[in-house]
mmCIF file of N, CA and C in Angstrom:
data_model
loop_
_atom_site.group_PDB
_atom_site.id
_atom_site.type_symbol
_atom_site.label_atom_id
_atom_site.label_comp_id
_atom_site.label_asym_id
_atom_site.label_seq_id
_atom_site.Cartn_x
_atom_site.Cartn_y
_atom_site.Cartn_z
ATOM 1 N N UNK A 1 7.118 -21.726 -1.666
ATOM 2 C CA UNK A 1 6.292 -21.834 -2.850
ATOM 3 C C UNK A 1 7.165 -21.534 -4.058
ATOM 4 N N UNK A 2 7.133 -22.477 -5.142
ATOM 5 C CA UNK A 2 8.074 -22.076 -6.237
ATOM 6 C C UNK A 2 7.197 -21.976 -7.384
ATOM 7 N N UNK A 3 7.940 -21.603 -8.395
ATOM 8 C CA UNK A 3 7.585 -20.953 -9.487
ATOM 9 C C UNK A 3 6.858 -21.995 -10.662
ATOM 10 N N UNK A 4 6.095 -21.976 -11.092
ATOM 11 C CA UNK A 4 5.542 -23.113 -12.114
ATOM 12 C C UNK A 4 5.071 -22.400 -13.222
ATOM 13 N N UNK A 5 5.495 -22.553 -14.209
ATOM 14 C CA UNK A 5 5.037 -22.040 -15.542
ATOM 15 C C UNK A 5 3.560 -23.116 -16.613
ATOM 16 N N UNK A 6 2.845 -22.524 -17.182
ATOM 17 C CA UNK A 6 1.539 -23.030 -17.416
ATOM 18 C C UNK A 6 1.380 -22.411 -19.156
ATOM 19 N N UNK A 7 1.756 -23.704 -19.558
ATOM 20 C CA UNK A 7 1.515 -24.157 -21.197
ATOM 21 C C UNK A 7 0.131 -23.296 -21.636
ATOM 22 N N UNK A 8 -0.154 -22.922 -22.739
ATOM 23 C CA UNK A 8 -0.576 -22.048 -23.558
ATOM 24 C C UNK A 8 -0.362 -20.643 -23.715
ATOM 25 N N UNK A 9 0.154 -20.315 -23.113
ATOM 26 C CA UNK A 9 0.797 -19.155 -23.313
ATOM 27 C C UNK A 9 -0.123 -17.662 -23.117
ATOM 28 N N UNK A 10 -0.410 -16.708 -23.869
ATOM 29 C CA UNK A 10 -1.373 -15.666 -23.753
ATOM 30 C C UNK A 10 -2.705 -16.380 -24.058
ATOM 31 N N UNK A 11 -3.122 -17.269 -24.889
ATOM 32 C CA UNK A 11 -4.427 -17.811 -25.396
ATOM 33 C C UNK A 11 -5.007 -18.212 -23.656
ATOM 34 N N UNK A 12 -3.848 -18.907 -23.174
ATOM 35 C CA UNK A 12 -4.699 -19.644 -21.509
ATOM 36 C C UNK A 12 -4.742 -18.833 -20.505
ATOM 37 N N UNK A 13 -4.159 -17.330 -20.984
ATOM 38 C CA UNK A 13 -4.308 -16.463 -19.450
ATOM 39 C C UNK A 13 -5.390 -15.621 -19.848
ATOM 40 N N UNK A 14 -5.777 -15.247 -21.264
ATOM 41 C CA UNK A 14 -6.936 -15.038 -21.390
ATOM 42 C C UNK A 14 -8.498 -15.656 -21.055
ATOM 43 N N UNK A 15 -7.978 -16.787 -21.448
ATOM 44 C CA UNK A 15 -9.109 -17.849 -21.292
ATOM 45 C C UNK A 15 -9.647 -17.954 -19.407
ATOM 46 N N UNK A 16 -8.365 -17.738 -19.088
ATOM 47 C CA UNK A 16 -8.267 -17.522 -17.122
ATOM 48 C C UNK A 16 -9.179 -16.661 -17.124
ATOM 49 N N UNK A 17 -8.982 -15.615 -17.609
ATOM 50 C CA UNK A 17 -9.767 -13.859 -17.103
ATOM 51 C C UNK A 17 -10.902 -13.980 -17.698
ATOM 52 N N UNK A 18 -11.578 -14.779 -18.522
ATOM 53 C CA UNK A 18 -12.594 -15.061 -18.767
ATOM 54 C C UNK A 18 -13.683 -15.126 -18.275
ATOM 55 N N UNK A 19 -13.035 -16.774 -17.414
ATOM 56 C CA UNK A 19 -13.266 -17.313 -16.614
ATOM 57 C C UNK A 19 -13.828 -17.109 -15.612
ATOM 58 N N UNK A 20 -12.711 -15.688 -14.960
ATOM 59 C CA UNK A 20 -13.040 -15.167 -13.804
ATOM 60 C C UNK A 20 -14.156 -14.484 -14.024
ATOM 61 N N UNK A 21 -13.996 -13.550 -15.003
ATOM 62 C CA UNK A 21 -15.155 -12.636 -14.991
ATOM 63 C C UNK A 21 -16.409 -13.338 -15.341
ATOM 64 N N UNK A 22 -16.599 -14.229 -15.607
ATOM 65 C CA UNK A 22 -17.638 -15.145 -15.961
ATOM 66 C C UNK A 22 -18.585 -15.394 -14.487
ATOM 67 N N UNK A 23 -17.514 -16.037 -13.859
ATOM 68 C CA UNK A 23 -18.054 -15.764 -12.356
ATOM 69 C C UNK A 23 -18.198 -14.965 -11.547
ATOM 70 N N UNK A 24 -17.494 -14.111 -12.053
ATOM 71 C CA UNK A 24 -17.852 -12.661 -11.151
ATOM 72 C C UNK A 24 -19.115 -11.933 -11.205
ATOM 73 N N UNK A 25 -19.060 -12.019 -12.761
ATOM 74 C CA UNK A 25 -20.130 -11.365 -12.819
ATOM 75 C C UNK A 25 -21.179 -12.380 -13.106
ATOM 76 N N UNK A 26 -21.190 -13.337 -13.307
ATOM 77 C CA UNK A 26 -22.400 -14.370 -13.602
ATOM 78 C C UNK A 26 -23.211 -14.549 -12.137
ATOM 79 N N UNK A 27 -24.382 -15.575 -12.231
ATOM 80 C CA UNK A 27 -25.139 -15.774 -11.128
ATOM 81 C C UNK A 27 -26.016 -15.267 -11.275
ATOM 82 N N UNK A 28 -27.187 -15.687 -10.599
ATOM 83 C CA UNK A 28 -29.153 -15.532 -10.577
ATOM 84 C C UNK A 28 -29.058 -14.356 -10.363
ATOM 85 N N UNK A 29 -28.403 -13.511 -8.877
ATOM 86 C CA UNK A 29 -29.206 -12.944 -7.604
ATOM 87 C C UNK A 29 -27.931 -11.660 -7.988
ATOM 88 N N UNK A 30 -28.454 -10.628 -7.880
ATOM 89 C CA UNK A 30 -28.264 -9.427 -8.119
ATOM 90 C C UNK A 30 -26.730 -8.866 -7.416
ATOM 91 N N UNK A 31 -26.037 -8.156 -7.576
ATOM 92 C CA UNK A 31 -24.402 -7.655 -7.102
ATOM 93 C C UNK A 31 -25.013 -6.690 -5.975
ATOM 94 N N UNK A 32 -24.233 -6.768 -4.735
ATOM 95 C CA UNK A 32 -24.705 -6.116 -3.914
ATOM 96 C C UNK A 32 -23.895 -4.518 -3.791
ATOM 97 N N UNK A 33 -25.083 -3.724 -3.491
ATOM 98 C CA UNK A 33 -24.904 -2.464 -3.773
ATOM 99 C C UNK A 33 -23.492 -1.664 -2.848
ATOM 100 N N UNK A 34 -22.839 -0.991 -3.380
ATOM 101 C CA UNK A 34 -21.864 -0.165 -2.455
ATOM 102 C C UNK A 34 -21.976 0.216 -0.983
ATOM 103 N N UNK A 35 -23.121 0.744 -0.644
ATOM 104 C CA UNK A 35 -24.073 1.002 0.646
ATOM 105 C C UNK A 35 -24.404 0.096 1.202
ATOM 106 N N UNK A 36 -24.641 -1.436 0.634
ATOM 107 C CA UNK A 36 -25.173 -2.339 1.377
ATOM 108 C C UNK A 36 -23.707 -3.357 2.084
ATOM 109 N N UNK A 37 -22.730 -3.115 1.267
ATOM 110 C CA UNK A 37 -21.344 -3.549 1.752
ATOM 111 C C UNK A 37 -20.783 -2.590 3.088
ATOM 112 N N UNK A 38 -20.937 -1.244 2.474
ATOM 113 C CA UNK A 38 -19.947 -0.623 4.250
ATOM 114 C C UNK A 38 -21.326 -0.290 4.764
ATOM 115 N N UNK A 39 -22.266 -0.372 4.860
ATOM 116 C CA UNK A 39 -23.251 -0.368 6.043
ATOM 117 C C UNK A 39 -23.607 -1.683 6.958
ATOM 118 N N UNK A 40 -23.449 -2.865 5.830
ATOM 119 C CA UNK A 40 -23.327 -4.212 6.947
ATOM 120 C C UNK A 40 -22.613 -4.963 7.017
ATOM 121 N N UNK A 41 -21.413 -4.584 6.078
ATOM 122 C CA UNK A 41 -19.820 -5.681 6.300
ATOM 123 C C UNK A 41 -18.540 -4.021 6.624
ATOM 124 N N UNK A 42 -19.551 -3.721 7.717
ATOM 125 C CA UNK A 42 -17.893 -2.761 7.917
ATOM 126 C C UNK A 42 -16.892 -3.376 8.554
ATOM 127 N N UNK A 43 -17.100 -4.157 9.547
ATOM 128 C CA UNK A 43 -15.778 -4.749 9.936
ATOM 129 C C UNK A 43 -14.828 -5.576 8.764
ATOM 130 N N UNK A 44 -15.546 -5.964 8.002
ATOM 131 C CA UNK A 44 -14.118 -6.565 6.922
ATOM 132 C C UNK A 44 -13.851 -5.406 5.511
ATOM 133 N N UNK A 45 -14.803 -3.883 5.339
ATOM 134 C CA UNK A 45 -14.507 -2.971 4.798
ATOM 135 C C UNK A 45 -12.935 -2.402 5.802
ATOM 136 N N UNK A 46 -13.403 -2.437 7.262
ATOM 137 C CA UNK A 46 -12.182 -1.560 7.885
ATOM 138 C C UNK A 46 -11.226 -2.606 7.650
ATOM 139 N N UNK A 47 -11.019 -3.798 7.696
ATOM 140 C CA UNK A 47 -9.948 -4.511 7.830
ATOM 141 C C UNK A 47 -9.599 -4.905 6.349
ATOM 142 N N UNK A 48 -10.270 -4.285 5.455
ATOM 143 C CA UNK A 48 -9.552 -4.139 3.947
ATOM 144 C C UNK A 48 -8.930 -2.846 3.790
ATOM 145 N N UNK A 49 -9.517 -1.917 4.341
ATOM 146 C CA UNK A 49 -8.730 -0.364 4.240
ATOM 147 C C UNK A 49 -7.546 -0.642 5.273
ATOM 148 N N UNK A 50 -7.565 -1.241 6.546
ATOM 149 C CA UNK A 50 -6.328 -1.210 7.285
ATOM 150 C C UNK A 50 -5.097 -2.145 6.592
ATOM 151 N N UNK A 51 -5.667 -3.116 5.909
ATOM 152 C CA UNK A 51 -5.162 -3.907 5.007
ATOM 153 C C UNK A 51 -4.328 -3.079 4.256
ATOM 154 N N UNK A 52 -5.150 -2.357 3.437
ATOM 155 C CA UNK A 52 -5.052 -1.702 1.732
ATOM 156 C C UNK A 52 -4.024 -0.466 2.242
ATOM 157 N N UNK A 53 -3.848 -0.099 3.144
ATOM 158 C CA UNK A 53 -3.463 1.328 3.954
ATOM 159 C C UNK A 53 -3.946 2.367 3.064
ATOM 160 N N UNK A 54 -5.066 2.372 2.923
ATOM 161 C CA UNK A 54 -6.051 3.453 2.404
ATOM 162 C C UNK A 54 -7.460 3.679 2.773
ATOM 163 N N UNK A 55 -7.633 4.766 3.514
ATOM 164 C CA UNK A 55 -9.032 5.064 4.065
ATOM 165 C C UNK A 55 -9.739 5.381 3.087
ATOM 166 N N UNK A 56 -10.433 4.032 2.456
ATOM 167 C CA UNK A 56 -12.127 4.731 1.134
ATOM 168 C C UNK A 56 -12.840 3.918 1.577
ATOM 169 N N UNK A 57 -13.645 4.019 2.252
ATOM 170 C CA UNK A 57 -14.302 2.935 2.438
ATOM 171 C C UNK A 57 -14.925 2.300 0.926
ATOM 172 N N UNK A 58 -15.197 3.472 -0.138
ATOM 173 C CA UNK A 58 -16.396 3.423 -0.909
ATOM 174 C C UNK A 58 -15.527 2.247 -2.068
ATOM 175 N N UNK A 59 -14.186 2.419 -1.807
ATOM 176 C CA UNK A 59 -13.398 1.621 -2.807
ATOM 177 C C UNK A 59 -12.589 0.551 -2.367
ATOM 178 N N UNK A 60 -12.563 0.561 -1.056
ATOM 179 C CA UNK A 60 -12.494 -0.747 -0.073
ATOM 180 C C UNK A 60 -13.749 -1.838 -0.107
ATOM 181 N N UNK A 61 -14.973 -0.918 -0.640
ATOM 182 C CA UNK A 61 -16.504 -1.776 -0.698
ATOM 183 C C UNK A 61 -15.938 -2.732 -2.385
ATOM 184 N N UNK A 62 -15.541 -1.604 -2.697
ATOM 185 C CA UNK A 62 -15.703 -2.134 -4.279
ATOM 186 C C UNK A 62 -14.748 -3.496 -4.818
ATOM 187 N N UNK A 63 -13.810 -3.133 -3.563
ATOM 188 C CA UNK A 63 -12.931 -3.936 -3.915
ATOM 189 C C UNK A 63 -13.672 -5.903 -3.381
ATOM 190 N N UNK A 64 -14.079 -5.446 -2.406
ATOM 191 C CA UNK A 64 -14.688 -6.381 -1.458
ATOM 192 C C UNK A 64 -15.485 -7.426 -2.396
ATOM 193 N N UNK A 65 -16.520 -6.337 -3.362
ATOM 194 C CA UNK A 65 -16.993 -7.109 -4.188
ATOM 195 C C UNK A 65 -16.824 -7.673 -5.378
ATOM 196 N N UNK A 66 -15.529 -7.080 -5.865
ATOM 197 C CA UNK A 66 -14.691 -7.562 -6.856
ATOM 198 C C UNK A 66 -14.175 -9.047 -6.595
ATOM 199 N N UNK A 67 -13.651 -8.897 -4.966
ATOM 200 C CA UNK A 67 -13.116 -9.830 -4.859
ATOM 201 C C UNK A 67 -14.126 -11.549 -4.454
ATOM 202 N N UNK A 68 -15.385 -10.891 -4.716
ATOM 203 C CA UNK A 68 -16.017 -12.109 -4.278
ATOM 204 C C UNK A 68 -16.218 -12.397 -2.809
ATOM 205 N N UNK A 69 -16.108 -11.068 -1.974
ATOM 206 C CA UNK A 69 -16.235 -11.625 -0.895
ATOM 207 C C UNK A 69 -14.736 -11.412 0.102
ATOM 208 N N UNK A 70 -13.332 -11.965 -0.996
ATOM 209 C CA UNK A 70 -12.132 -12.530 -0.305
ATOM 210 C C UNK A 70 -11.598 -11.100 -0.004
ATOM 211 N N UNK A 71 -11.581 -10.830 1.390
ATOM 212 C CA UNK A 71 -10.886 -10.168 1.978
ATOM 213 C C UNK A 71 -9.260 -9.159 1.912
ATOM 214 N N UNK A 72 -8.565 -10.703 1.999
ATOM 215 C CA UNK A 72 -7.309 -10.727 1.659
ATOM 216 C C UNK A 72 -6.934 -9.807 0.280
ATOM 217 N N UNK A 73 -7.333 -10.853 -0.559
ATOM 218 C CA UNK A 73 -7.490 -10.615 -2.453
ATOM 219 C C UNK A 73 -8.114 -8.856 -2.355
ATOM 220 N N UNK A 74 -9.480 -8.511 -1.677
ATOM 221 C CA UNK A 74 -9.574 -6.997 -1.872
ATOM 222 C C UNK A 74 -8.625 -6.250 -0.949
ATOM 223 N N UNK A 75 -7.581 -6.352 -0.238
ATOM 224 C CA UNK A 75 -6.774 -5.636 0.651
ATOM 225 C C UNK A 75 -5.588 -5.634 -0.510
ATOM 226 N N UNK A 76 -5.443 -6.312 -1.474
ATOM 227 C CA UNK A 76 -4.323 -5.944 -2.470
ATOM 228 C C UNK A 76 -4.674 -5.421 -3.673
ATOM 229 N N UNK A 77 -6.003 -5.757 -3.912
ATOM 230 C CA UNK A 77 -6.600 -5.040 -4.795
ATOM 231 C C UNK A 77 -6.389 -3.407 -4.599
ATOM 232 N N UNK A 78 -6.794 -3.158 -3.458
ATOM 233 C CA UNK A 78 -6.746 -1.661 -2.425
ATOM 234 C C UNK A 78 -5.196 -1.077 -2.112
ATOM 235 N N UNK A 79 -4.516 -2.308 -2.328
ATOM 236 C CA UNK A 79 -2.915 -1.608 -1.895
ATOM 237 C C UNK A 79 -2.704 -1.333 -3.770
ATOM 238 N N UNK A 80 -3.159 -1.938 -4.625
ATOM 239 C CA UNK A 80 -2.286 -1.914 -5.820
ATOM 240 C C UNK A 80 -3.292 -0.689 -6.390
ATOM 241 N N UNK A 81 -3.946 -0.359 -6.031
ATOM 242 C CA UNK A 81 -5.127 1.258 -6.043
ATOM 243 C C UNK A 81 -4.278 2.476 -5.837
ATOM 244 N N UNK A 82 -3.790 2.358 -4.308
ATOM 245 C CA UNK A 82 -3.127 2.944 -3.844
ATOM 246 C C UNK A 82 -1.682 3.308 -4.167
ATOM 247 N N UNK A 83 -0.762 2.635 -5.066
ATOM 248 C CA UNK A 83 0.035 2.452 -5.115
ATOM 249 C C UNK A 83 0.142 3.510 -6.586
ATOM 250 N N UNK A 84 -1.349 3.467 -7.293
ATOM 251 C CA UNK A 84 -1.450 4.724 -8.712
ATOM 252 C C UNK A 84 -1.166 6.092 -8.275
ATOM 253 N N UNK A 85 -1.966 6.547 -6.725
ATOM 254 C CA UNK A 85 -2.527 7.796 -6.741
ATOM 255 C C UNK A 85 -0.920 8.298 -6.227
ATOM 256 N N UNK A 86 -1.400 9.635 -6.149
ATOM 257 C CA UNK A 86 -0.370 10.550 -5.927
ATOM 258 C C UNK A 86 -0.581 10.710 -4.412
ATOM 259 N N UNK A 87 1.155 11.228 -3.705
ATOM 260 C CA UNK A 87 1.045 11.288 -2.328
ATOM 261 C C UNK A 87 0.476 12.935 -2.387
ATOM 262 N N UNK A 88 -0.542 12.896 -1.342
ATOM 263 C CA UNK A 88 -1.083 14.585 -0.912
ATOM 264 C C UNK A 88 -0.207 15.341 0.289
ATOM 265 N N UNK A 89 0.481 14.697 0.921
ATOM 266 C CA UNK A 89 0.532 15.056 2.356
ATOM 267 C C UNK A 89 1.622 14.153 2.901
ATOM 268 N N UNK A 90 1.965 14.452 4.110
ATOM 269 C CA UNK A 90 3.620 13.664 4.584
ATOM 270 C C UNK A 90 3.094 13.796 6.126
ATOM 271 N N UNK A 91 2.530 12.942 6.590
ATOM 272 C CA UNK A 91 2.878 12.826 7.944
ATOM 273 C C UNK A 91 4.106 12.933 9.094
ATOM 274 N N UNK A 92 3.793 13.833 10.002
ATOM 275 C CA UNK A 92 4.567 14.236 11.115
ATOM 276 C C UNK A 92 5.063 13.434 12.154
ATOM 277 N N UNK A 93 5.933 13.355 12.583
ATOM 278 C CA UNK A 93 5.982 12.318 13.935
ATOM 279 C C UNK A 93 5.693 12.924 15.262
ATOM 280 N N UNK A 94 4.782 12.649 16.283
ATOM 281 C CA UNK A 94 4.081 12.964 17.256
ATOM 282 C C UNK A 94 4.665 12.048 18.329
ATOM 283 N N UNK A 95 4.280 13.151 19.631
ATOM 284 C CA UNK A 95 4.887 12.361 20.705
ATOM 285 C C UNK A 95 3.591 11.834 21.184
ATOM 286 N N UNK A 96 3.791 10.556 21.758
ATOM 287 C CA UNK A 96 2.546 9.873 22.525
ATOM 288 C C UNK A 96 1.906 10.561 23.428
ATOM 289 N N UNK A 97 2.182 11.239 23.788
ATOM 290 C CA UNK A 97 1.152 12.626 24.834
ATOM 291 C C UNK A 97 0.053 12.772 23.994
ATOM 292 N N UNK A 98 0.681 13.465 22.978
ATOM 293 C CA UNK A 98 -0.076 14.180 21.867
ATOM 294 C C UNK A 98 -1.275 13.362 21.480
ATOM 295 N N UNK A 99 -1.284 11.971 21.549
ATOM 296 C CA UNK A 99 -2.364 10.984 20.850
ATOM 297 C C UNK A 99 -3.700 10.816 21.713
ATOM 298 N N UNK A 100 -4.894 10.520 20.904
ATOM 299 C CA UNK A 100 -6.236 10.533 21.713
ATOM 300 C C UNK A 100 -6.410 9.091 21.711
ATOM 301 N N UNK A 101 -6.313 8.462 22.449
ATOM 302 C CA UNK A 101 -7.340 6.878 22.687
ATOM 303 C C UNK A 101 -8.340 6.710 21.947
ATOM 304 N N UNK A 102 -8.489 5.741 21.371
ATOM 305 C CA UNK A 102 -9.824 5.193 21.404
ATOM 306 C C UNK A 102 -10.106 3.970 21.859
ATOM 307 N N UNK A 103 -9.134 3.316 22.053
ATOM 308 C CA UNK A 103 -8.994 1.351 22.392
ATOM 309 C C UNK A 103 -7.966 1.263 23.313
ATOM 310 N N UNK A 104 -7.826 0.433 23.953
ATOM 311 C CA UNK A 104 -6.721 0.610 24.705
ATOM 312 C C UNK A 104 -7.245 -0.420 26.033
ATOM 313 N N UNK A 105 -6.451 -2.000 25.839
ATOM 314 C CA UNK A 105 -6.655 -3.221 26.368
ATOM 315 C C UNK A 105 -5.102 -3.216 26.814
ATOM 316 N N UNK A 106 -5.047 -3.472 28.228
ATOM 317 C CA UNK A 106 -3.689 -3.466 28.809
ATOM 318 C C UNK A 106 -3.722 -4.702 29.187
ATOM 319 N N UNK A 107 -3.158 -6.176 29.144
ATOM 320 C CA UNK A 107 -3.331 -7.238 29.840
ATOM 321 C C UNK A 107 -2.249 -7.520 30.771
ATOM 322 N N UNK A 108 -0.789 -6.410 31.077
ATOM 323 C CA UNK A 108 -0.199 -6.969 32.103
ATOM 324 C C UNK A 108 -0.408 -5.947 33.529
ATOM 325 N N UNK A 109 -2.060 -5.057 33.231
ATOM 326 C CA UNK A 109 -2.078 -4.748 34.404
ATOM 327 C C UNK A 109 -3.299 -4.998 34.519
ATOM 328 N N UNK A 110 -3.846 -5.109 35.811
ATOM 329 C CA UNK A 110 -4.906 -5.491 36.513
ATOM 330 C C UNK A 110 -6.094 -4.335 36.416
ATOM 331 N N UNK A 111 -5.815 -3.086 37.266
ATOM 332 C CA UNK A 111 -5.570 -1.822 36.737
ATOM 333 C C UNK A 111 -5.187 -1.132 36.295
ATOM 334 N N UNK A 112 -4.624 -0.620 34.754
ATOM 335 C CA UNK A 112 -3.818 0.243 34.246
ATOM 336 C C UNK A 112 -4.042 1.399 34.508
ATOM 337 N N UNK A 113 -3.230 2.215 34.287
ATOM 338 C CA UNK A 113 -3.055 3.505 34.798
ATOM 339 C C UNK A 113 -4.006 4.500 33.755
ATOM 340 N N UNK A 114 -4.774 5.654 33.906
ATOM 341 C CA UNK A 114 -5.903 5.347 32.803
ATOM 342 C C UNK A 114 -7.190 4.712 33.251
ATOM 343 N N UNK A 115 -7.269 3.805 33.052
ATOM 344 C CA UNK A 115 -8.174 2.882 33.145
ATOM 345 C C UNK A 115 -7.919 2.252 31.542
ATOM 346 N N UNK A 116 -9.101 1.277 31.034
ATOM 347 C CA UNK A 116 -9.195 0.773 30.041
ATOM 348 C C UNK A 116 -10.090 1.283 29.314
ATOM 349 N N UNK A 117 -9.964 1.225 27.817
ATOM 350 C CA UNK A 117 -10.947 1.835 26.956
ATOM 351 C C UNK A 117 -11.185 0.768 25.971
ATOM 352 N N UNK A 118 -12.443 0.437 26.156
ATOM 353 C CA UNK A 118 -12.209 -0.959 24.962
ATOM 354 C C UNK A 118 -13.224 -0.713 23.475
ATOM 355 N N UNK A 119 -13.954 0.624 23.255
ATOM 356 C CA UNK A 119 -14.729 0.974 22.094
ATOM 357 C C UNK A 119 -14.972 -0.535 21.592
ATOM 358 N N UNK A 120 -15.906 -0.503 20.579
ATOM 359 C CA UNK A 120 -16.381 -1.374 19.879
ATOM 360 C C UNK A 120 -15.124 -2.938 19.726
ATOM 361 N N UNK A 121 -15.562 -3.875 20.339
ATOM 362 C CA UNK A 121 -14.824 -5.177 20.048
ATOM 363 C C UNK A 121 -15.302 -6.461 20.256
ATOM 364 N N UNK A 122 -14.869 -7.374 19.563
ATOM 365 C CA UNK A 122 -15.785 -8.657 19.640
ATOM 366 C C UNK A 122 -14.413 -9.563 20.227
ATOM 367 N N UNK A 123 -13.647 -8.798 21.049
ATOM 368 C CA UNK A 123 -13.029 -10.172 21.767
ATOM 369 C C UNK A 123 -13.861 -10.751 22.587
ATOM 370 N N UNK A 124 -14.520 -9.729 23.700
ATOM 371 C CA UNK A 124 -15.579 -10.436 24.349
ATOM 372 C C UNK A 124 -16.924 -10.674 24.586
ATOM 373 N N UNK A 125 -17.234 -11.222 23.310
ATOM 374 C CA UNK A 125 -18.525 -11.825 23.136
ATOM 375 C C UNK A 125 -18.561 -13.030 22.422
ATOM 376 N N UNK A 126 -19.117 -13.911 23.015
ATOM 377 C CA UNK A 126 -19.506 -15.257 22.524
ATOM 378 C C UNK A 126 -19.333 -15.748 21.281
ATOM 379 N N UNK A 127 -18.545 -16.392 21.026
ATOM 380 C CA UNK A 127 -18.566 -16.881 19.716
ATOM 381 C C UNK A 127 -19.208 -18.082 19.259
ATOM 382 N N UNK A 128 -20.610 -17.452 19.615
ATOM 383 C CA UNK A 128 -21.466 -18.429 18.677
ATOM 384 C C UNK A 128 -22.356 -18.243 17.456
ATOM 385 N N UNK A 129 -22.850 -19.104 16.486
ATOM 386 C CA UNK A 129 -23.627 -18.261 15.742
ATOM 387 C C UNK A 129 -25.073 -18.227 15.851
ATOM 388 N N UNK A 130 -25.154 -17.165 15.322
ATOM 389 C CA UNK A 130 -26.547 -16.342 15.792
ATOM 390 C C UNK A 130 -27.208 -16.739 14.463
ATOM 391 N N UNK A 131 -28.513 -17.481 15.005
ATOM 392 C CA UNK A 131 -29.940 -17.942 14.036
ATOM 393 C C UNK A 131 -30.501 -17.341 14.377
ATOM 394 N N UNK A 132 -30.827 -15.910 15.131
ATOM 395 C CA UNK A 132 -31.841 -15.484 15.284
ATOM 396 C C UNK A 132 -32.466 -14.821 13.976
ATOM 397 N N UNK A 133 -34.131 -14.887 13.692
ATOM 398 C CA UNK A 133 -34.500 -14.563 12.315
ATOM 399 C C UNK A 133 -34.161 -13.215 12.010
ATOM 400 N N UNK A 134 -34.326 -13.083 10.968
ATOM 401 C CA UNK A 134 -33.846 -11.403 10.782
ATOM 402 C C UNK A 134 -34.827 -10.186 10.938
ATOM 403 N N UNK A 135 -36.376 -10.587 10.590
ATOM 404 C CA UNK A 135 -37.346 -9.757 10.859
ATOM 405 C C UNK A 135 -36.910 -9.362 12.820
ATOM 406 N N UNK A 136 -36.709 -10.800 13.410
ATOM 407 C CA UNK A 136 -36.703 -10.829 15.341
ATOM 408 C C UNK A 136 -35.500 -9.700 15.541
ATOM 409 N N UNK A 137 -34.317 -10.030 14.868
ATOM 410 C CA UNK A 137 -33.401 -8.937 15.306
ATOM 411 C C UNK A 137 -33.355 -7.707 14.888
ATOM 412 N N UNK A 138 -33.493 -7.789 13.740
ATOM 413 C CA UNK A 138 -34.390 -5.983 13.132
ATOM 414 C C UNK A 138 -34.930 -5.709 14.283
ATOM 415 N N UNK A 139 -36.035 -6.453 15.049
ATOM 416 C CA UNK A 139 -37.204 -5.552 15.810
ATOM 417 C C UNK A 139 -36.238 -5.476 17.243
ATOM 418 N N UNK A 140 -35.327 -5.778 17.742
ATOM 419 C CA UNK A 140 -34.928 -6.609 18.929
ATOM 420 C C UNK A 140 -33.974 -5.059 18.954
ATOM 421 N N UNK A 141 -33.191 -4.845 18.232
ATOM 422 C CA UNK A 141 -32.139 -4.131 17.940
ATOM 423 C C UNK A 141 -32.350 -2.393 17.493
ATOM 424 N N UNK A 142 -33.442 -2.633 16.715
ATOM 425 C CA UNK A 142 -33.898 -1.456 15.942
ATOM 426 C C UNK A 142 -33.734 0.201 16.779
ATOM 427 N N UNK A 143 -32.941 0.796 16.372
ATOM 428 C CA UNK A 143 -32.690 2.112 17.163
ATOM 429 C C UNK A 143 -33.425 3.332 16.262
ATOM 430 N N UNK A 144 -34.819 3.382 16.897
ATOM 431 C CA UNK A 144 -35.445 4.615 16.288
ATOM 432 C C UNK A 144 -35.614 5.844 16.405
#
């Protein structure tokens, strides 16, 4: 990818950010709330913080919705966040004894030693999409 330079100068990169924010923030239907992002898009909140290498969720949300959605775009949003604050702390190097599982998919053994731990994952489940209505799976799902 090479470099291309774009005639008007400060007048057209303003006019850009305009733009953007025009759409960002424009539209009928209301900005969705902080809570409503990491309570039902946590899998692409965690994979913007693993992205961003910063555990917030609350600013991994924010970023999410800054970005319109784009993933990618809020995982740099989140690294260039990160990149202001100050370091607190210096991590240690640990021997693998020392570490607790939580996942742990071995595919060149049959039985691994251990056993397998596979916590929450959608390698194996169907990848199809789900029409079921939302009132049906609310009730289907609902843990009271």
């Amino acid at each position: 990818m090479g470099y291309s330079g774009a005639s008007g100068g400060h007048e057209a990169i303003l006019a850009a950010e305009r733009l953007v924010e025009r759409h960002r923030y424009g539209g009928s239907s209301a900005w969705l709330a902080i809570d409503q992002i990491t309570g039902r898009l946590r899998l692409a909140v965690d994979r913007i913080m693993g992205e961003g290498g910063l555990w917030a969720p609350e600013l991994a949300a924010r970023a999410l919705r800054q970005a319109e959605g784009d993933v990618q775009e809020a995982a740099q949003l989140l690294r260039a966040h990160r990149s202001t604050l100050p370091r607190v702390a210096y991590s240690e190097p640990v021997h693998a004894d020392e570490l607790r599982v939580s996942r742990r998919i071995s595919p060149a053994f049959r039985n691994p030693p251990g056993s397998q731990v596979l916590g929450r994952t959608l390698d194996y489940v169907g990848r199809l999409l789900d029409l079921m209505p939302e009132e049906q799976a609310k009730a289907r799902f609902h843990n009271p």
